[in-house]
XYZ file of C-alpha atoms in Angstrom:
418
model
C 28.395 -11.539 -23.843
C 30.998 -9.525 -21.947
C 33.025 -10.090 -18.823
C 34.695 -8.052 -16.106
C 38.358 -8.593 -15.337
C 39.060 -7.501 -11.766
C 42.441 -7.221 -10.095
C 41.710 -7.312 -6.380
C 43.418 -5.791 -3.385
C 43.646 -2.209 -4.634
C 43.187 0.775 -2.319
C 39.795 2.373 -2.923
C 39.002 5.951 -1.939
C 36.995 8.866 -3.213
C 33.373 9.730 -3.937
C 31.040 7.051 -5.310
C 27.766 8.590 -6.552
C 24.456 6.712 -6.388
C 22.223 6.645 -9.476
C 18.465 6.984 -9.697
C 16.446 3.993 -8.512
C 15.827 1.429 -11.246
C 12.816 -0.007 -9.427
C 11.236 3.438 -9.135
C 12.080 4.472 -12.697
C 10.415 1.514 -14.443
C 6.867 1.960 -13.019
C 7.087 5.747 -13.418
C 8.045 5.317 -17.075
C 5.120 2.903 -17.532
C 2.862 5.474 -15.872
C 3.452 7.990 -18.691
C 0.969 5.863 -20.703
C -1.828 7.008 -18.396
C -2.328 10.586 -19.616
C -1.510 12.452 -22.818
C 0.910 15.371 -22.836
C 4.604 16.052 -22.153
C 6.550 14.654 -19.190
C 10.057 15.473 -17.944
C 11.807 12.823 -15.845
C 15.131 13.480 -14.088
C 17.655 11.190 -12.335
C 16.805 8.352 -14.733
C 19.612 5.744 -14.604
C 21.280 4.619 -17.850
C 20.462 0.914 -17.607
C 19.501 -1.940 -19.938
C 16.126 -2.333 -18.186
C 15.371 1.353 -18.709
C 16.263 0.997 -22.405
C 13.786 -1.898 -22.695
C 10.998 0.111 -21.032
C 11.715 3.061 -23.336
C 11.478 0.752 -26.376
C 8.158 -0.519 -25.043
C 6.811 3.025 -24.648
C 7.948 3.843 -28.182
C 6.122 0.715 -29.362
C 2.929 2.219 -27.894
C 3.580 5.437 -29.846
C 5.248 7.694 -27.276
C 8.132 9.924 -28.381
C 11.118 9.935 -26.051
C 14.031 12.340 -26.170
C 17.108 12.302 -23.969
C 17.667 15.957 -23.071
C 20.541 15.541 -20.572
C 22.673 12.701 -19.195
C 19.920 11.373 -16.924
C 16.914 13.415 -18.054
C 14.202 12.555 -20.566
C 11.371 14.346 -22.317
C 8.454 11.986 -22.942
C 5.619 13.011 -25.255
C 2.366 11.058 -25.204
C 0.251 12.189 -28.151
C -2.028 9.161 -27.973
C -1.487 5.413 -28.035
C -1.050 3.598 -31.349
C -1.613 0.117 -29.892
C -2.782 -1.518 -26.658
C -0.637 -4.639 -27.042
C 2.733 -5.292 -25.397
C 4.567 -7.867 -27.527
C 6.429 -10.976 -26.379
C 9.822 -9.840 -27.675
C 9.871 -6.930 -25.193
C 7.965 -8.381 -22.231
C 10.087 -11.553 -22.319
C 13.272 -9.503 -21.811
C 12.068 -7.837 -18.622
C 9.250 -8.863 -16.298
C 8.663 -5.247 -15.215
C 7.147 -4.693 -18.681
C 3.929 -6.152 -17.212
C 3.575 -2.817 -15.367
C 2.008 -1.331 -18.522
C -1.247 -3.219 -17.905
C -2.444 -0.969 -15.045
C -2.009 2.360 -16.872
C -3.457 0.964 -20.135
C -6.563 -0.242 -18.288
C -6.911 3.120 -16.535
C -6.432 5.219 -19.676
C -8.125 3.108 -22.351
C -10.006 0.372 -20.508
C -8.167 -2.329 -22.413
C -4.759 -4.008 -22.533
C -3.185 -7.070 -24.136
C 0.162 -8.009 -22.628
C 2.336 -11.019 -23.357
C 2.749 -13.323 -20.376
C 6.076 -12.598 -18.663
C 8.690 -15.342 -18.710
C 10.537 -17.041 -15.870
C 12.936 -15.497 -13.408
C 16.380 -16.702 -12.339
C 15.778 -15.992 -8.651
C 12.386 -17.667 -8.348
C 8.710 -17.420 -9.165
C 7.126 -13.997 -9.401
C 3.487 -14.867 -10.104
C 1.197 -12.212 -11.549
C -1.988 -13.746 -10.178
C -2.220 -11.032 -7.490
C -2.205 -8.355 -10.219
C -4.928 -10.137 -12.190
C -7.103 -10.848 -9.154
C -6.923 -7.146 -8.246
C -7.839 -6.022 -11.784
C -10.854 -8.343 -11.696
C -11.964 -6.905 -8.358
C -11.817 -3.432 -9.938
C -14.161 -4.669 -12.679
C -11.881 -5.887 -15.455
C -12.515 -9.080 -17.405
C -9.344 -11.151 -17.789
C -8.687 -13.723 -20.519
C -5.548 -15.740 -21.198
C -5.062 -16.880 -24.775
C -2.190 -17.631 -27.147
C 0.414 -16.564 -24.596
C -1.219 -13.175 -23.954
C -3.246 -11.800 -21.063
C -6.123 -9.608 -22.204
C -7.947 -7.262 -19.851
C -11.033 -5.183 -20.600
C -13.147 -2.883 -18.475
C -15.860 -0.445 -19.485
C -15.516 1.276 -16.138
C -13.144 0.466 -13.305
C -14.922 0.792 -9.960
C -13.127 1.403 -6.679
C -12.970 -1.571 -4.336
C -11.363 -2.666 -1.076
C -8.716 -5.236 -1.996
C -6.551 -7.478 0.151
C -3.247 -8.532 -1.417
C -2.253 -12.099 -0.513
C 1.380 -10.950 -0.499
C 2.765 -7.373 -0.409
C 4.004 -7.601 -3.994
C 5.755 -4.440 -5.170
C 4.814 -4.593 -8.853
C 1.322 -5.824 -7.992
C 0.767 -2.861 -5.682
C 2.105 -0.486 -8.352
C -0.032 -1.967 -11.138
C -3.188 -1.723 -9.032
C -2.425 1.853 -7.946
C -2.061 2.866 -11.604
C -5.271 1.061 -12.568
C -7.247 2.651 -9.724
C -6.284 6.333 -10.070
C -8.876 7.021 -12.793
C -11.538 4.630 -11.462
C -14.892 5.656 -10.045
C -14.941 5.737 -6.268
C -12.349 4.759 -3.694
C -9.923 1.843 -3.854
C -8.239 0.564 -0.685
C -5.221 -1.732 -0.987
C -4.640 -3.730 2.203
C -1.345 -5.547 2.801
C 0.147 -3.268 0.162
C 3.880 -3.039 -0.472
C 5.550 -0.276 1.570
C 8.768 0.078 -0.453
C 10.122 3.588 -1.176
C 9.791 2.812 -4.907
C 6.022 2.321 -4.476
C 5.885 5.584 -2.551
C 7.811 7.339 -5.335
C 5.287 6.163 -7.933
C 2.463 7.412 -5.707
C 4.161 10.781 -5.266
C 4.566 11.034 -9.064
C 0.869 10.300 -9.598
C -0.155 12.785 -6.892
C 1.896 15.426 -8.696
C -0.135 14.523 -11.803
C -3.362 15.215 -9.878
C -4.128 11.821 -8.316
C -5.475 11.500 -4.763
C -3.446 8.797 -3.051
C -2.891 8.575 0.694
C -1.260 5.998 2.947
C 1.884 5.705 0.840
C 4.654 4.039 2.843
C 2.080 2.051 4.858
C 0.392 -1.277 4.154
C -2.988 0.420 3.601
C -3.030 2.647 0.521
C -6.175 4.613 -0.330
C -6.777 5.806 -3.895
C -9.641 8.192 -4.588
C -10.376 8.075 -8.300
C -10.134 11.323 -10.270
C -11.478 12.215 -13.712
C -8.210 13.352 -15.293
C -4.458 13.389 -14.755
C -1.898 15.837 -16.115
C 1.766 15.259 -17.106
C 4.465 16.772 -14.893
C 8.198 17.020 -14.245
C 9.591 14.648 -11.635
C 12.893 13.650 -9.999
C 13.408 9.914 -9.376
C 14.616 8.889 -5.890
C 18.170 7.516 -5.450
C 18.682 3.751 -5.644
C 18.776 2.385 -2.091
C 20.068 -1.028 -3.246
C 22.959 0.525 -5.117
C 23.683 2.701 -2.073
C 23.709 -0.382 0.180
C 26.003 -2.207 -2.244
C 28.494 0.664 -2.180
C 28.354 0.981 1.624
C 29.248 -2.707 1.964
C 32.158 -2.229 -0.444
C 33.319 0.744 1.618
C 33.114 -1.245 4.876
C 35.256 -4.008 3.375
C 37.915 -1.687 1.961
C 38.703 0.566 4.923
C 35.870 3.094 4.819
C 37.611 5.619 2.572
C 34.724 5.760 0.103
C 32.152 8.546 0.437
C 28.846 7.296 -0.979
C 26.954 10.303 -2.355
C 23.253 10.556 -3.092
C 21.980 8.305 -0.292
C 18.635 8.484 1.497
C 19.413 6.565 4.703
C 15.732 6.634 5.693
C 15.248 4.023 2.950
C 17.906 1.764 4.519
C 16.894 1.645 8.189
C 16.913 -2.146 8.691
C 20.111 -2.498 6.646
C 21.813 0.215 8.715
C 20.670 -1.418 11.965
C 22.107 -4.810 10.984
C 25.444 -3.324 9.890
C 25.674 -1.431 13.174
C 25.059 -4.747 14.949
C 28.088 -6.127 13.066
C 30.204 -3.202 14.258
C 29.980 -0.695 11.408
C 29.259 2.966 12.162
C 27.951 5.575 9.770
C 28.969 9.193 9.388
C 26.067 10.933 7.661
C 26.333 14.431 6.193
C 23.198 15.230 4.221
C 23.086 12.747 1.338
C 26.753 11.791 1.803
C 27.544 8.702 3.889
C 30.912 7.351 4.998
C 31.315 4.175 7.025
C 33.688 3.819 9.957
C 34.716 0.180 10.067
C 37.466 -2.047 11.432
C 37.195 -5.529 9.973
C 39.022 -7.003 12.978
C 36.233 -5.873 15.301
C 33.277 -7.114 13.228
C 30.905 -9.548 14.934
C 28.894 -12.333 13.255
C 25.122 -11.965 13.117
C 21.934 -13.573 11.802
C 19.780 -11.836 9.191
C 16.337 -12.584 7.732
C 15.195 -10.998 4.465
C 11.672 -9.588 4.675
C 9.370 -7.255 2.745
C 10.088 -3.565 3.381
C 10.802 -2.178 5.949
C 12.598 -5.457 6.713
C 16.065 -6.351 5.474
C 16.026 -6.169 1.635
C 16.351 -9.397 -0.329
C 18.164 -7.321 -2.965
C 21.034 -6.753 -0.496
C 21.236 -10.367 0.665
C 23.983 -11.493 -1.739
C 26.209 -8.447 -1.137
C 25.811 -8.797 2.644
C 26.845 -12.466 2.492
C 30.256 -11.313 1.211
C 30.529 -9.052 4.264
C 29.484 -11.860 6.644
C 32.038 -14.193 5.035
C 34.816 -11.821 6.132
C 33.804 -11.975 9.813
C 35.324 -14.492 12.208
C 32.658 -16.926 13.395
C 29.359 -18.215 12.078
C 26.589 -16.035 10.643
C 23.283 -17.008 9.074
C 21.260 -15.482 6.243
C 17.647 -16.651 5.934
C 15.984 -15.848 2.597
C 12.173 -15.606 2.842
C 11.280 -13.735 -0.365
C 12.616 -15.831 -3.267
C 13.153 -19.581 -3.274
C 16.152 -19.635 -5.610
C 18.263 -16.733 -4.451
C 21.448 -18.439 -3.268
C 22.868 -19.143 -6.714
C 25.824 -16.877 -5.945
C 26.931 -19.103 -3.056
C 28.711 -21.782 -5.170
C 30.547 -18.973 -6.964
C 31.661 -17.402 -3.661
C 32.784 -20.836 -2.458
C 34.892 -21.127 -5.622
C 36.621 -17.953 -4.441
C 37.378 -19.423 -1.024
C 34.246 -18.850 1.046
C 32.856 -21.501 3.398
C 29.088 -21.240 2.983
C 26.593 -24.078 3.355
C 22.977 -23.995 2.236
C 20.189 -25.845 4.001
C 16.751 -25.034 2.669
C 16.376 -21.258 2.713
C 19.237 -20.649 5.166
C 22.853 -19.935 4.296
C 25.370 -20.673 7.055
C 28.487 -18.547 6.585
C 31.736 -19.494 8.325
C 34.410 -16.816 8.369
C 36.830 -15.277 8.030
C 37.450 -15.838 4.315
C 40.619 -15.164 2.381
C 38.933 -14.459 -0.940
C 40.980 -15.524 -3.955
C 40.412 -14.545 -7.553
C 38.708 -17.118 -9.803
C 36.601 -17.356 -12.936
C 32.974 -17.026 -11.851
C 29.540 -16.350 -13.292
C 26.897 -13.747 -12.464
C 23.640 -15.719 -12.289
C 21.455 -12.665 -11.647
C 21.752 -8.938 -10.993
C 22.518 -8.939 -7.250
C 24.605 -12.118 -7.481
C 26.749 -10.238 -9.983
C 27.110 -7.270 -7.627
C 28.271 -9.512 -4.774
C 30.881 -11.127 -7.024
C 32.206 -7.707 -8.038
C 32.690 -6.908 -4.330
C 34.357 -10.271 -3.727
C 36.626 -9.706 -6.708
C 37.670 -6.249 -5.505
C 38.734 -7.584 -2.084
C 40.340 -10.773 -3.442
C 43.948 -11.556 -4.085
C 44.864 -12.064 -7.744
C 42.502 -11.762 -10.698
C 38.787 -12.483 -10.948
C 37.078 -13.028 -14.294
C 33.356 -12.389 -13.970
C 31.154 -13.680 -16.798
C 27.524 -12.923 -17.757
C 27.850 -9.253 -16.796
C 24.707 -8.352 -18.743
C 22.843 -9.184 -15.519
C 24.855 -6.543 -13.624
C 24.352 -3.879 -16.284
C 20.595 -4.251 -15.859
C 20.885 -2.563 -12.470
C 24.169 -0.651 -12.052
C 24.830 2.355 -14.268
C 28.386 2.758 -15.635
C 29.694 0.579 -12.813
C 33.148 0.034 -14.284
C 33.785 3.750 -14.807
C 32.590 4.670 -11.323
C 34.738 2.001 -9.671
C 37.779 2.982 -11.740
C 37.321 6.570 -10.525
C 37.896 5.455 -6.893
C 40.965 3.347 -7.697
C 39.570 -0.061 -8.640
C 41.408 -2.082 -11.260
C 38.453 -3.357 -13.253
C 37.829 -3.434 -16.977
C 35.191 -4.743 -19.323
C 36.154 -7.225 -22.011
C 33.975 -8.663 -24.768
């Protein structure tokens, strides 16, 4: 288990590139199970979660070759098994995304039940209910979920919550079904749209992507293709916050600001302006003029829960009282005690964090309790006085590619230690 040692207060400037989106890459990788042939995927981030998904695909019999820094050749010559084992699914909940494509391609899947999650419950009942409505028979036994379907039949389905992975799993299950499937209250996230665009390039007929009503007309066959993954909007937002807190001399490259509309609106409300030149974004910010605000996390296109922790660091630097209301996950303020150890004044009541600023962040030994909590503590460490020791960095490396090297390239004094 490694740690980051961060010496805060350094001048940061230069170009900070954004990697491919982790949450788009994982379902697209899982989707290569759906049709035999050769795929080429570009802008794939080098992350622990991606490594786990690749191991899972190899377990099913796919051959995967890295042909460039962020490009892969994936060969599906037929599946050797229809079972996803506990030792892989337990590492990463997104492994459950293999069930949809296995059902579509082979009419059968046996997937270990995913484990718990540090930030709260992520129940899979919406996935299973949807599979049953498409005609699958679901059984739970010995820690595995088994699904079988002779033929999947299109159906109009209402999702009780706009779950991202649930929407993705049901899209993948429905693309080879007979008839038309309509997903109501579907997730609208850009990552869901990217999966749909990938499947359409393979020959699927999916409309309504980016809305809460997605229509999938089943086709008889899909064909492998080459595809470029979208940039990671959460990583882009993380870097834009860092830039706003360090004088705005960082150019964040590889950003699609259309994926960050609510985030951009809230930062403008605080007093941050954006200079956008194609996919390059630079913030114009004066910390002394920032105004407190109240934010509520919501499903897309609302303010992203995955940027809540990083934004709390920003709010803690603003004079006055701000509030952050978390409506997606019930246990997503675990970073707050760590920020308070570094000098913040944040109080939690239910699902609302009350942030009193400004904060003079001071280096301390802290712990990353999850991926985005780790990212917020990196930001806090970079703007702190003295040294921060950040433990449990394996959480961070699940979602930020080569973070240390990229931060060092813009002047940060950060190093990894075992």
